PDB file of C-alpha atoms in Angstrom:
ATOM      1  CA  MET V  30      -0.312   0.082  -0.318  1.00 76.00           C
ATOM      2  CA  SER V  31       2.268   2.685   1.235  1.00 80.00           C
ATOM      3  CA  SER V  32       3.678   2.349  -2.549  1.00 88.00           C
ATOM      4  CA  MET V  33       0.316   3.509  -4.549  1.00 88.00           C
ATOM      5  CA  ASP V  34      -0.057   7.038  -4.833  1.00 92.00           C
ATOM      6  CA  ILE V  35      -1.286   9.257  -2.427  1.00 92.00           C
ATOM      7  CA  ASP V  36      -5.291   9.863  -3.571  1.00 92.00           C
ATOM      8  CA  LYS V  37      -5.958   6.103  -4.202  1.00 92.00           C
ATOM      9  CA  GLN V  38      -4.158   5.745  -0.320  1.00 91.00           C
ATOM     10  CA  SER V  39      -6.865   8.429   0.558  1.00 89.00           C
ATOM     11  CA  ALA V  40      -9.956   6.732  -1.388  1.00 91.00           C
ATOM     12  CA  LEU V  41      -9.668   2.861   0.180  1.00 90.00           C
ATOM     13  CA  VAL V  42      -9.081   4.655   4.154  1.00 88.00           C
ATOM     14  CA  GLU V  43     -12.574   6.238   3.859  1.00 88.00           C
ATOM     15  CA  LYS V  44     -14.154   3.297   1.953  1.00 91.00           C
ATOM     16  CA  TYR V  45     -13.303   1.714   5.292  1.00 87.00           C
ATOM     17  CA  MET V  46     -13.622   4.334   7.974  1.00 86.00           C
ATOM     18  CA  ASP V  47     -16.063   6.635   8.945  1.00 86.00           C
ATOM     19  CA  PHE V  48     -13.936   9.700   9.965  1.00 86.00           C
ATOM     20  CA  GLU V  49     -17.118  11.030  10.956  1.00 89.00           C
ATOM     21  CA  GLU V  50     -18.200   8.843  13.538  1.00 89.00           C
ATOM     22  CA  LEU V  51     -14.714   9.278  15.206  1.00 85.00           C
ATOM     23  CA  GLN V  52     -15.348  12.495  16.412  1.00 90.00           C
ATOM     24  CA  ASP V  53     -17.955  10.614  18.643  1.00 91.00           C
ATOM     25  CA  PRO V  54     -15.513   9.997  21.984  1.00 91.00           C
ATOM     26  CA  GLU V  55     -17.945   6.755  22.508  1.00 93.00           C
ATOM     27  CA  GLU V  56     -18.054   5.204  18.737  1.00 91.00           C
ATOM     28  CA  LEU V  57     -13.495   6.040  19.642  1.00 90.00           C
ATOM     29  CA  GLN V  58     -13.350   4.500  22.030  1.00 92.00           C
ATOM     30  CA  LYS V  59     -14.746   1.332  20.395  1.00 91.00           C
ATOM     31  CA  PHE V  60     -12.523   1.651  17.897  1.00 89.00           C
ATOM     32  CA  ILE V  61      -9.107   1.959  20.205  1.00 90.00           C
ATOM     33  CA  THR V  62     -10.652  -1.338  22.332  1.00 90.00           C
ATOM     34  CA  ARG V  63     -11.303  -3.309  18.849  1.00 89.00           C
ATOM     35  CA  PHE V  64      -7.695  -2.502  17.440  1.00 89.00           C
ATOM     36  CA  ALA V  65      -6.188  -3.636  20.774  1.00 88.00           C
ATOM     37  CA  ALA V  66      -8.055  -6.431  20.078  1.00 86.00           C
ATOM     38  CA  MET V  67      -7.428  -7.022  16.998  1.00 86.00           C
ATOM     39  CA  TYR V  68      -3.876  -6.787  17.438  1.00 86.00           C
ATOM     40  CA  ASP V  69      -3.603  -8.875  20.084  1.00 81.00           C
ATOM     41  CA  LEU V  70      -5.546 -11.191  18.135  1.00 80.00           C
ATOM     42  CA  GLN V  71      -2.747 -11.304  15.600  1.00 83.00           C
ATOM     43  CA  ASN V  72       0.180 -10.734  17.780  1.00 80.00           C
ATOM     44  CA  ASP V  73      -0.080 -13.727  20.129  1.00 69.00           C
ATOM     45  CA  THR V  74      -0.187 -12.443  22.896  1.00 60.00           C
ATOM     46  CA  GLY V  75      -1.445 -14.807  24.651  1.00 61.00           C
ATOM     47  CA  SER V  76       1.004 -13.711  27.995  1.00 63.00           C
ATOM     48  CA  ASP V  77      -0.523 -11.701  30.742  1.00 63.00           C
ATOM     49  CA  PRO V  78      -1.483  -7.895  30.109  1.00 63.00           C
ATOM     50  CA  LEU V  79       0.135  -6.620  33.110  1.00 64.00           C
ATOM     51  CA  VAL V  80       3.364  -8.462  32.294  1.00 65.00           C
ATOM     52  CA  SER V  81       3.454  -6.432  28.864  1.00 61.00           C
ATOM     53  CA  LEU V  82       3.006  -3.890  30.150  1.00 65.00           C
ATOM     54  CA  PHE V  83       6.108  -3.046  32.194  1.00 66.00           C
ATOM     55  CA  SER V  84       8.306  -5.688  30.090  1.00 64.00           C
ATOM     56  CA  ARG V  85       9.861  -4.191  26.657  1.00 60.00           C
ATOM     57  CA  SER V  86       9.200  -6.906  24.926  1.00 56.00           C
ATOM     58  CA  ALA V  87       9.339  -7.600  19.808  1.00 51.00           C
ATOM     59  CA  SER V  88       5.313  -7.803  19.502  1.00 56.00           C
ATOM     60  CA  SER V  89       4.001  -5.120  21.317  1.00 62.00           C
ATOM     61  CA  ILE V  90       2.482  -1.602  20.323  1.00 71.00           C
ATOM     62  CA  SER V  91       5.331   0.365  19.302  1.00 75.00           C
ATOM     63  CA  ALA V  92       5.693   4.372  20.771  1.00 75.00           C
ATOM     64  CA  ASP V  93       4.353   5.988  18.004  1.00 78.00           C
ATOM     65  CA  THR V  94       1.265   3.913  17.211  1.00 79.00           C
ATOM     66  CA  LEU V  95       0.169   4.967  20.930  1.00 77.00           C
ATOM     67  CA  LEU V  96       1.124   7.822  20.459  1.00 78.00           C
ATOM     68  CA  SER V  97      -1.193   8.100  16.826  1.00 80.00           C
ATOM     69  CA  ILE V  98      -3.840   6.211  19.007  1.00 79.00           C
ATOM     70  CA  ALA V  99      -3.863   9.072  21.833  1.00 78.00           C
ATOM     71  CA  GLN V 100      -3.993  11.836  19.681  1.00 78.00           C
ATOM     72  CA  LEU V 101      -6.914  10.335  17.626  1.00 79.00           C
ATOM     73  CA  LYS V 102      -8.846  10.435  20.748  1.00 67.00           C
ATOM     74  CA  ASN V 103      -7.850  13.767  22.061  1.00 64.00           C
ATOM     75  CA  SER V 104      -8.623  15.571  19.027  1.00 57.00           C
TER      76      SER V 104
END
């Protein structure tokens, strides 16, 4: 996807995401919860979530991703 034309990328993202809906704090929280659950399923985070908060492993969400999510929530 990164090699696609930016307008095509935008159209693809807009096809699957309703950005107006994310302005509602309740809908945004649902989105973040679903994202976190899907990430955990795809990245086999079967360990105790509390332990993973304090450990530095390669399978954790990057700081950049967490910052992006936090900025979405505060928008």
